[in-house]
Amino acid sequence: MKVRSKKRTLPKVTSMVLTAALLLTAVPLSAQAGDTWPFQGESAHGKNQPSVHGYTSGHILEWSPERDPDAALLRSHVPLQKRIAPLAATQANPALNPEVRMMNIAGDYGNAFIENAPYTNKFAQYHFNFWQYIDYYSYWHGTATAYTPPEYYDELAQKDWQQKWFEFGMLNIPNPTYTDAAHKNGVLSLAGIFFSNNDRGQQTYKQMLVKDENGEFPVAKKLVEMARYFGYDGYFVNQEEQRPNVAVQDIPDYIAFMKALQKGGLYVQWYDSLDTRNGANTFARTFNDNNISFLYDKNTGEQVSQSFFFDYGMGDSQIAAAATYLNQVNQAHGTDFDMYEVGFAGLEAGRDRFKDINGKALKDKLEDGLPRLSISTLGADFVHAGLDEDMNQSWPVRHRAENDYQWMTHLRERLWWSGPNADPKNTAVSPVNTVSDVYADNRYWPGIASVIAERSVIGDTHFYTRFNTGHGLSYYVDGKVSNPDEWSNMSLQDIPVTWQWWQDTEGNRLTVDFDYGPEYNAGGMDRFDYERVGAYQGGSSLVVSGELNAENFLRLYKTDLDVNAKSKLSLAFNKSSKNDKSTMHIGLVFADAPDKVVKVEVPKSGKRTKGWETAELDLGAYAGKSIAAFGLVFDPGHKRIPDYQMNIGEIRIYDGSAVKPAAPTGLAIQAAYTDSGELELKWNRDPDYTKVKQYNVYVNDVYVGGKYDEVFYIKKLPARSGKIKVAAVGADGLEGKAAELKFDLTASPSNLRVDSRADGTFAVDWDLPNKAAGDVTVSVKSLSWITTEQPVSERLTVPAGSKTAVFKNMPVNGDDYLVTVALGDKTPVAVSGRFIDTVSEPYAEAWSWEGNTLNLPMPNTRDWRYMYVYEDGALRSFPTTYNVGDKDRIIRGRTTKASLRFTSAASNVYVIMEDYAGNKSAPVYLRGEEE
């Protein structure tokens, strides 16, 4: 009898009725998905946790890393990896054309509007695991601009998507850990630029197209600078404003702006949403004279963007017309535009999901089952984000943020990408729905794998995987739990298994899954019946289970790995089922004989293990060959095995040529927030990614995270004293020698208290440990300063035994500060916060009158909430986005952009600004004088 881990079971939900979808916009590019919620409890956002935010055009214009909150902790340094050459013989469907490209516009982790952290202690987030089918990832969810108070995302805002009374930026930059994962897999990571009537309030393209005295576009220059700094590759530009539309006279500047982006070395994709004849927000769904100038400028012979995303209704006639028109452009202008490079036919994944309409929409873009141009989808993260809706559950139900429901997310994602049978080799739809238990339907949608050929970056002579998907319920080191806390970090995601799941067998298909350990709910016995073992290194292992009644070849990775005389393969495995006569082999497919599987046996693989074991296999006999694919072969021997289970925790291929990384230099504590248990580290990053793949961080040998970076934030310090270690991981997956740093926060000041007063006095108090000795040095720095021209940086040293320091003439404007207190040679400790805010800046934009029509440019200051317009002493009212009623003020992010131009016959007009702290500015008179 096999003893299983204790598993929680879910209540059976039988309804398959979908709730009314959440429409993010009223225009075509509008994914449907569930809303996002702030994390709670231990997963709540840390006080000093870095977070991605949105940007208005004005913020971009003034951007610098020093004035952008958390900028240094929001970078990706992983370079874009080169993909190996296609080999049709190893494709699941050899008929697929590898030139067909794929754009995926979707959310990242899912908790995105506010507090979008790069990594955190939350398992139940979205973790994209199908990079092998895409070429571009653009992030689509909207992000609140910097300094938006998190409490504005209140219960009302979570319950009703039309009641979010805060500002989203027109620019949504990628989460850096998603860029890390994208680049590991050869995928370009694109930021999103979005203008529409409802979603961005007062923001309009006109603010983006401002010119300097040289006729250049400073916002475009900053967008290039930001992409290079943060490490992403370009922009998806979606222009969907209406009433008013884009002014015809502005279109030449818009085209010139787009040229400036792509001339800056960036990839730019344009959403086909603009008719150049009249500036209308329309969708041609093909190339023609009225949109081609956003791809190619016929007058100058310059490329304007790299590609188009065509709206969803694109079908046979539009595709044919686009191909004909593009050929005419090539002939007339000597260009060589290729439809697969420049044309992407859109699918509304988030709205149409697994329904018949989506299957038909895909067929409309095919000929003889093959795409006639490249494919783009919006909202494929619905597999996670739309779970509650598909369950017919509404707020406050949030199953998608609960660990027990993540097995549904995982299976739904495989159904979307691998196809209706979770098998890229068999993408035929099912005659009956067999996946209703995960609120999906496999009768209509054939999967992305049915039309897009799989890609890979696995080349050279070495490769390793621990089957990490980017999150875990705990973190394992050498098969044992090192850190019991759940986690999410896409920087730690391994290159995903290429085929999920392609199995060659004449018997039963085995069940394949990712095993997250005993706490993981895999959905009950009906679908995933295996003992939860957990990971070998990281958060998950690969588990194969079920009835083994015939040889089964589980194909894992598409590769181009050169084998030489020193080549070896090591395998960490854990067989929890009883002893039997089965064998496990590594199955190698060589490029010179892609139809043949060469088996290399793993010794003693039929015996039950006592935990994890490793085996090293010599591949030297195949020197001179190239491994084009590899996987695992499971053979029952001469007898059926009804209850087979094998976990694979690691596979490494190496030849000894990978350089063992040296210990990183410069390891230091950047900030120790003792009162909140947070810590920021820094070290010197090796810039050669071919030698160092990531850095692992330990505190007292407890794993606390990792990333290929030079700074790292620890949300939950496991101890107040001990030793910090940072080790680099080499190209063969092995850690080098760790840098070590001793620390003892018990010997440092504690309970830091700050009193920022309206008269500029800034008092810092602390408690001292017993037998404290030495002077105390206190420093105050302003961070990401908003209103001052230069940052504040002050330092005081007070005598031994002192427990307070007082600074004078400090800011009173609400800027961020960092206070550091150092006792002698002990570890300095820090506290962050904001100076008292007593100041609201008055309106300072270039307003103007045209007769009785007032042009009132949007405020560019980062510290405003409301703008009051008084006409002859009476407040003027303004319409709001989503038509939720007029308000007696301009509300940041929610008043319509059309409101910034209005007619007034009043003889006295003035405006007053109010900031987030409730301060009101002095009035600025736009007509008349103060009485």
PDB file of N, CA, C and O in Angstrom, residues 481-529:
ATOM      1  N   VAL A 481      14.749  21.220   2.967  1.00  0.00           N
ATOM      2  CA  VAL A 481      14.198  22.565   3.068  1.00  0.00           C
ATOM      3  C   VAL A 481      15.217  23.480   3.745  1.00  0.00           C
ATOM      4  O   VAL A 481      15.629  23.233   4.880  1.00  0.00           O
ATOM      5  N   SER A 482      15.618  24.505   3.017  1.00  0.00           N
ATOM      6  CA  SER A 482      16.508  25.511   3.582  1.00  0.00           C
ATOM      7  C   SER A 482      15.707  26.662   4.165  1.00  0.00           C
ATOM      8  O   SER A 482      16.023  27.164   5.234  1.00  0.00           O
ATOM      9  N   ASN A 483      14.662  27.071   3.443  1.00  0.00           N
ATOM     10  CA  ASN A 483      13.806  28.161   3.897  1.00  0.00           C
ATOM     11  C   ASN A 483      12.356  27.714   3.745  1.00  0.00           C
ATOM     12  O   ASN A 483      11.917  27.404   2.638  1.00  0.00           O
ATOM     13  N   PRO A 484      11.585  27.658   4.823  1.00  0.00           N
ATOM     14  CA  PRO A 484      10.215  27.133   4.742  1.00  0.00           C
ATOM     15  C   PRO A 484       9.199  28.121   4.179  1.00  0.00           C
ATOM     16  O   PRO A 484       8.042  27.751   3.969  1.00  0.00           O
ATOM     17  N   ASP A 485       9.606  29.353   3.927  1.00  0.00           N
ATOM     18  CA  ASP A 485       8.657  30.365   3.466  1.00  0.00           C
ATOM     19  C   ASP A 485       8.354  30.193   1.979  1.00  0.00           C
ATOM     20  O   ASP A 485       9.241  29.868   1.170  1.00  0.00           O
ATOM     21  N   GLU A 486       7.112  30.468   1.600  1.00  0.00           N
ATOM     22  CA  GLU A 486       6.761  30.459   0.188  1.00  0.00           C
ATOM     23  C   GLU A 486       7.411  31.653  -0.506  1.00  0.00           C
ATOM     24  O   GLU A 486       7.774  32.642   0.143  1.00  0.00           O
ATOM     25  N   TRP A 487       7.536  31.583  -1.829  1.00  0.00           N
ATOM     26  CA  TRP A 487       8.260  32.628  -2.550  1.00  0.00           C
ATOM     27  C   TRP A 487       7.860  32.678  -4.016  1.00  0.00           C
ATOM     28  O   TRP A 487       7.347  31.703  -4.574  1.00  0.00           O
ATOM     29  N   SER A 488       8.113  33.848  -4.617  1.00  0.00           N
ATOM     30  CA  SER A 488       7.994  34.057  -6.057  1.00  0.00           C
ATOM     31  C   SER A 488       9.192  34.864  -6.512  1.00  0.00           C
ATOM     32  O   SER A 488       9.508  35.895  -5.914  1.00  0.00           O
ATOM     33  N   ASN A 489       9.837  34.418  -7.556  1.00  0.00           N
ATOM     34  CA  ASN A 489      10.979  35.147  -8.115  1.00  0.00           C
ATOM     35  C   ASN A 489      11.253  34.602  -9.507  1.00  0.00           C
ATOM     36  O   ASN A 489      11.879  33.549  -9.656  1.00  0.00           O
ATOM     37  N   MET A 490      10.791  35.309 -10.534  1.00  0.00           N
ATOM     38  CA  MET A 490      10.982  34.838 -11.895  1.00  0.00           C
ATOM     39  C   MET A 490      12.450  34.833 -12.316  1.00  0.00           C
ATOM     40  O   MET A 490      12.820  34.176 -13.288  1.00  0.00           O
ATOM     41  N   SER A 491      13.287  35.559 -11.603  1.00  0.00           N
ATOM     42  CA  SER A 491      14.724  35.503 -11.898  1.00  0.00           C
ATOM     43  C   SER A 491      15.288  34.117 -11.637  1.00  0.00           C
ATOM     44  O   SER A 491      16.309  33.741 -12.213  1.00  0.00           O
ATOM     45  N   LEU A 492      14.636  33.354 -10.765  1.00  0.00           N
ATOM     46  CA  LEU A 492      15.107  32.012 -10.425  1.00  0.00           C
ATOM     47  C   LEU A 492      14.449  30.934 -11.278  1.00  0.00           C
ATOM     48  O   LEU A 492      14.723  29.747 -11.085  1.00  0.00           O
ATOM     49  N   GLN A 493      13.598  31.332 -12.206  1.00  0.00           N
ATOM     50  CA  GLN A 493      12.958  30.340 -13.070  1.00  0.00           C
ATOM     51  C   GLN A 493      13.981  29.730 -14.017  1.00  0.00           C
ATOM     52  O   GLN A 493      14.753  30.437 -14.657  1.00  0.00           O
ATOM     53  N   ASP A 494      13.998  28.399 -14.094  1.00  0.00           N
ATOM     54  CA  ASP A 494      14.850  27.735 -15.064  1.00  0.00           C
ATOM     55  C   ASP A 494      14.223  27.815 -16.454  1.00  0.00           C
ATOM     56  O   ASP A 494      13.033  28.118 -16.598  1.00  0.00           O
ATOM     57  N   ILE A 495      15.024  27.544 -17.470  1.00  0.00           N
ATOM     58  CA  ILE A 495      14.471  27.475 -18.825  1.00  0.00           C
ATOM     59  C   ILE A 495      13.378  26.409 -18.817  1.00  0.00           C
ATOM     60  O   ILE A 495      13.619  25.261 -18.430  1.00  0.00           O
ATOM     61  N   PRO A 496      12.143  26.758 -19.187  1.00  0.00           N
ATOM     62  CA  PRO A 496      11.044  25.791 -19.063  1.00  0.00           C
ATOM     63  C   PRO A 496      11.257  24.546 -19.916  1.00  0.00           C
ATOM     64  O   PRO A 496      11.943  24.577 -20.946  1.00  0.00           O
ATOM     65  N   VAL A 497      10.666  23.462 -19.473  1.00  0.00           N
ATOM     66  CA  VAL A 497      10.648  22.242 -20.286  1.00  0.00           C
ATOM     67  C   VAL A 497      10.013  22.583 -21.630  1.00  0.00           C
ATOM     68  O   VAL A 497       8.937  23.180 -21.690  1.00  0.00           O
ATOM     69  N   THR A 498      10.691  22.230 -22.719  1.00  0.00           N
ATOM     70  CA  THR A 498      10.246  22.646 -24.049  1.00  0.00           C
ATOM     71  C   THR A 498       8.876  22.104 -24.392  1.00  0.00           C
ATOM     72  O   THR A 498       8.037  22.825 -24.952  1.00  0.00           O
ATOM     73  N   TRP A 499       8.628  20.854 -24.082  1.00  0.00           N
ATOM     74  CA  TRP A 499       7.356  20.218 -24.445  1.00  0.00           C
ATOM     75  C   TRP A 499       6.633  19.785 -23.176  1.00  0.00           C
ATOM     76  O   TRP A 499       7.103  18.909 -22.452  1.00  0.00           O
ATOM     77  N   GLN A 500       5.434  20.352 -22.941  1.00  0.00           N
ATOM     78  CA  GLN A 500       4.687  20.031 -21.734  1.00  0.00           C
ATOM     79  C   GLN A 500       3.299  19.480 -22.111  1.00  0.00           C
ATOM     80  O   GLN A 500       2.369  20.254 -22.209  1.00  0.00           O
ATOM     81  N   TRP A 501       3.122  18.202 -22.323  1.00  0.00           N
ATOM     82  CA  TRP A 501       4.114  17.143 -22.167  1.00  0.00           C
ATOM     83  C   TRP A 501       4.048  16.251 -23.411  1.00  0.00           C
ATOM     84  O   TRP A 501       2.978  15.772 -23.763  1.00  0.00           O
ATOM     85  N   TRP A 502       5.148  16.037 -24.083  1.00  0.00           N
ATOM     86  CA  TRP A 502       5.242  15.175 -25.263  1.00  0.00           C
ATOM     87  C   TRP A 502       5.828  13.841 -24.805  1.00  0.00           C
ATOM     88  O   TRP A 502       6.967  13.764 -24.358  1.00  0.00           O
ATOM     89  N   GLN A 503       5.012  12.783 -24.960  1.00  0.00           N
ATOM     90  CA  GLN A 503       5.440  11.443 -24.562  1.00  0.00           C
ATOM     91  C   GLN A 503       5.223  10.479 -25.722  1.00  0.00           C
ATOM     92  O   GLN A 503       4.136  10.421 -26.295  1.00  0.00           O
ATOM     93  N   ASP A 504       6.259   9.740 -26.045  1.00  0.00           N
ATOM     94  CA  ASP A 504       6.165   8.690 -27.061  1.00  0.00           C
ATOM     95  C   ASP A 504       6.015   7.346 -26.345  1.00  0.00           C
ATOM     96  O   ASP A 504       6.918   6.915 -25.630  1.00  0.00           O
ATOM     97  N   THR A 505       4.881   6.705 -26.535  1.00  0.00           N
ATOM     98  CA  THR A 505       4.655   5.415 -25.898  1.00  0.00           C
ATOM     99  C   THR A 505       3.527   4.681 -26.609  1.00  0.00           C
ATOM    100  O   THR A 505       2.635   5.301 -27.184  1.00  0.00           O
ATOM    101  N   GLU A 506       3.586   3.371 -26.553  1.00  0.00           N
ATOM    102  CA  GLU A 506       2.489   2.548 -27.046  1.00  0.00           C
ATOM    103  C   GLU A 506       1.588   2.101 -25.903  1.00  0.00           C
ATOM    104  O   GLU A 506       0.626   1.364 -26.119  1.00  0.00           O
ATOM    105  N   GLY A 507       1.903   2.557 -24.705  1.00  0.00           N
ATOM    106  CA  GLY A 507       1.090   2.228 -23.544  1.00  0.00           C
ATOM    107  C   GLY A 507       0.416   3.462 -22.991  1.00  0.00           C
ATOM    108  O   GLY A 507       0.086   4.407 -23.709  1.00  0.00           O
ATOM    109  N   ASN A 508       0.226   3.470 -21.679  1.00  0.00           N
ATOM    110  CA  ASN A 508      -0.396   4.610 -21.016  1.00  0.00           C
ATOM    111  C   ASN A 508       0.558   5.795 -20.981  1.00  0.00           C
ATOM    112  O   ASN A 508       1.765   5.623 -20.756  1.00  0.00           O
ATOM    113  N   ARG A 509      -0.002   6.984 -21.176  1.00  0.00           N
ATOM    114  CA  ARG A 509       0.773   8.197 -20.904  1.00  0.00           C
ATOM    115  C   ARG A 509       0.886   8.361 -19.395  1.00  0.00           C
ATOM    116  O   ARG A 509      -0.095   8.226 -18.664  1.00  0.00           O
ATOM    117  N   LEU A 510       2.082   8.647 -18.942  1.00  0.00           N
ATOM    118  CA  LEU A 510       2.285   8.913 -17.531  1.00  0.00           C
ATOM    119  C   LEU A 510       1.789  10.318 -17.192  1.00  0.00           C
ATOM    120  O   LEU A 510       1.706  11.192 -18.053  1.00  0.00           O
ATOM    121  N   THR A 511       1.479  10.535 -15.933  1.00  0.00           N
ATOM    122  CA  THR A 511       1.132  11.872 -15.452  1.00  0.00           C
ATOM    123  C   THR A 511       2.423  12.616 -15.146  1.00  0.00           C
ATOM    124  O   THR A 511       3.302  12.091 -14.461  1.00  0.00           O
ATOM    125  N   VAL A 512       2.536  13.818 -15.678  1.00  0.00           N
ATOM    126  CA  VAL A 512       3.728  14.640 -15.452  1.00  0.00           C
ATOM    127  C   VAL A 512       3.285  15.956 -14.821  1.00  0.00           C
ATOM    128  O   VAL A 512       2.282  16.548 -15.216  1.00  0.00           O
ATOM    129  N   ASP A 513       4.036  16.405 -13.832  1.00  0.00           N
ATOM    130  CA  ASP A 513       3.663  17.628 -13.126  1.00  0.00           C
ATOM    131  C   ASP A 513       4.913  18.214 -12.477  1.00  0.00           C
ATOM    132  O   ASP A 513       5.993  17.595 -12.481  1.00  0.00           O
ATOM    133  N   PHE A 514       4.758  19.397 -11.922  1.00  0.00           N
ATOM    134  CA  PHE A 514       5.797  19.980 -11.083  1.00  0.00           C
ATOM    135  C   PHE A 514       5.378  19.772  -9.629  1.00  0.00           C
ATOM    136  O   PHE A 514       4.255  20.093  -9.230  1.00  0.00           O
ATOM    137  N   ASP A 515       6.284  19.237  -8.855  1.00  0.00           N
ATOM    138  CA  ASP A 515       6.033  18.858  -7.463  1.00  0.00           C
ATOM    139  C   ASP A 515       6.619  19.944  -6.557  1.00  0.00           C
ATOM    140  O   ASP A 515       7.828  20.160  -6.527  1.00  0.00           O
ATOM    141  N   TYR A 516       5.734  20.621  -5.804  1.00  0.00           N
ATOM    142  CA  TYR A 516       6.152  21.713  -4.925  1.00  0.00           C
ATOM    143  C   TYR A 516       6.253  21.292  -3.463  1.00  0.00           C
ATOM    144  O   TYR A 516       6.458  22.140  -2.592  1.00  0.00           O
ATOM    145  N   GLY A 517       6.073  20.010  -3.181  1.00  0.00           N
ATOM    146  CA  GLY A 517       6.269  19.539  -1.826  1.00  0.00           C
ATOM    147  C   GLY A 517       4.981  19.222  -1.103  1.00  0.00           C
ATOM    148  O   GLY A 517       3.872  19.347  -1.637  1.00  0.00           O
ATOM    149  N   PRO A 518       5.082  18.759   0.148  1.00  0.00           N
ATOM    150  CA  PRO A 518       3.926  18.243   0.892  1.00  0.00           C
ATOM    151  C   PRO A 518       2.784  19.237   1.049  1.00  0.00           C
ATOM    152  O   PRO A 518       1.636  18.835   1.199  1.00  0.00           O
ATOM    153  N   GLU A 519       3.067  20.534   1.043  1.00  0.00           N
ATOM    154  CA  GLU A 519       2.012  21.528   1.244  1.00  0.00           C
ATOM    155  C   GLU A 519       1.249  21.846  -0.038  1.00  0.00           C
ATOM    156  O   GLU A 519       0.260  22.572  -0.005  1.00  0.00           O
ATOM    157  N   TYR A 520       1.694  21.287  -1.146  1.00  0.00           N
ATOM    158  CA  TYR A 520       1.083  21.633  -2.429  1.00  0.00           C
ATOM    159  C   TYR A 520      -0.211  20.871  -2.641  1.00  0.00           C
ATOM    160  O   TYR A 520      -0.255  19.641  -2.524  1.00  0.00           O
ATOM    161  N   ASN A 521      -1.278  21.569  -2.968  1.00  0.00           N
ATOM    162  CA  ASN A 521      -2.547  20.952  -3.331  1.00  0.00           C
ATOM    163  C   ASN A 521      -2.551  20.772  -4.842  1.00  0.00           C
ATOM    164  O   ASN A 521      -2.612  21.740  -5.591  1.00  0.00           O
ATOM    165  N   ALA A 522      -2.465  19.535  -5.300  1.00  0.00           N
ATOM    166  CA  ALA A 522      -2.422  19.243  -6.731  1.00  0.00           C
ATOM    167  C   ALA A 522      -3.785  18.844  -7.277  1.00  0.00           C
ATOM    168  O   ALA A 522      -3.885  18.304  -8.373  1.00  0.00           O
ATOM    169  N   GLY A 523      -4.843  19.093  -6.522  1.00  0.00           N
ATOM    170  CA  GLY A 523      -6.176  18.917  -7.082  1.00  0.00           C
ATOM    171  C   GLY A 523      -6.870  17.617  -6.769  1.00  0.00           C
ATOM    172  O   GLY A 523      -7.877  17.302  -7.381  1.00  0.00           O
ATOM    173  N   GLY A 524      -6.341  16.836  -5.854  1.00  0.00           N
ATOM    174  CA  GLY A 524      -7.012  15.592  -5.506  1.00  0.00           C
ATOM    175  C   GLY A 524      -6.535  14.432  -6.346  1.00  0.00           C
ATOM    176  O   GLY A 524      -5.747  14.558  -7.274  1.00  0.00           O
ATOM    177  N   MET A 525      -7.020  13.257  -6.045  1.00  0.00           N
ATOM    178  CA  MET A 525      -6.529  12.014  -6.640  1.00  0.00           C
ATOM    179  C   MET A 525      -6.932  11.825  -8.095  1.00  0.00           C
ATOM    180  O   MET A 525      -6.293  11.092  -8.828  1.00  0.00           O
ATOM    181  N   ASP A 526      -8.004  12.463  -8.536  1.00  0.00           N
ATOM    182  CA  ASP A 526      -8.521  12.178  -9.867  1.00  0.00           C
ATOM    183  C   ASP A 526      -7.543  12.541 -10.969  1.00  0.00           C
ATOM    184  O   ASP A 526      -7.452  11.860 -11.986  1.00  0.00           O
ATOM    185  N   ARG A 527      -6.815  13.633 -10.783  1.00  0.00           N
ATOM    186  CA  ARG A 527      -5.964  14.101 -11.875  1.00  0.00           C
ATOM    187  C   ARG A 527      -4.469  13.965 -11.562  1.00  0.00           C
ATOM    188  O   ARG A 527      -3.690  13.551 -12.402  1.00  0.00           O
ATOM    189  N   PHE A 528      -4.056  14.328 -10.369  1.00  0.00           N
ATOM    190  CA  PHE A 528      -2.643  14.284 -10.008  1.00  0.00           C
ATOM    191  C   PHE A 528      -2.491  13.470  -8.723  1.00  0.00           C
ATOM    192  O   PHE A 528      -2.581  14.010  -7.617  1.00  0.00           O
ATOM    193  N   ASP A 529      -2.261  12.184  -8.894  1.00  0.00           N
ATOM    194  CA  ASP A 529      -2.188  11.265  -7.764  1.00  0.00           C
ATOM    195  C   ASP A 529      -0.736  10.842  -7.566  1.00  0.00           C
ATOM    196  O   ASP A 529      -0.291   9.836  -8.096  1.00  0.00           O
TER     197      ASP A 529
END
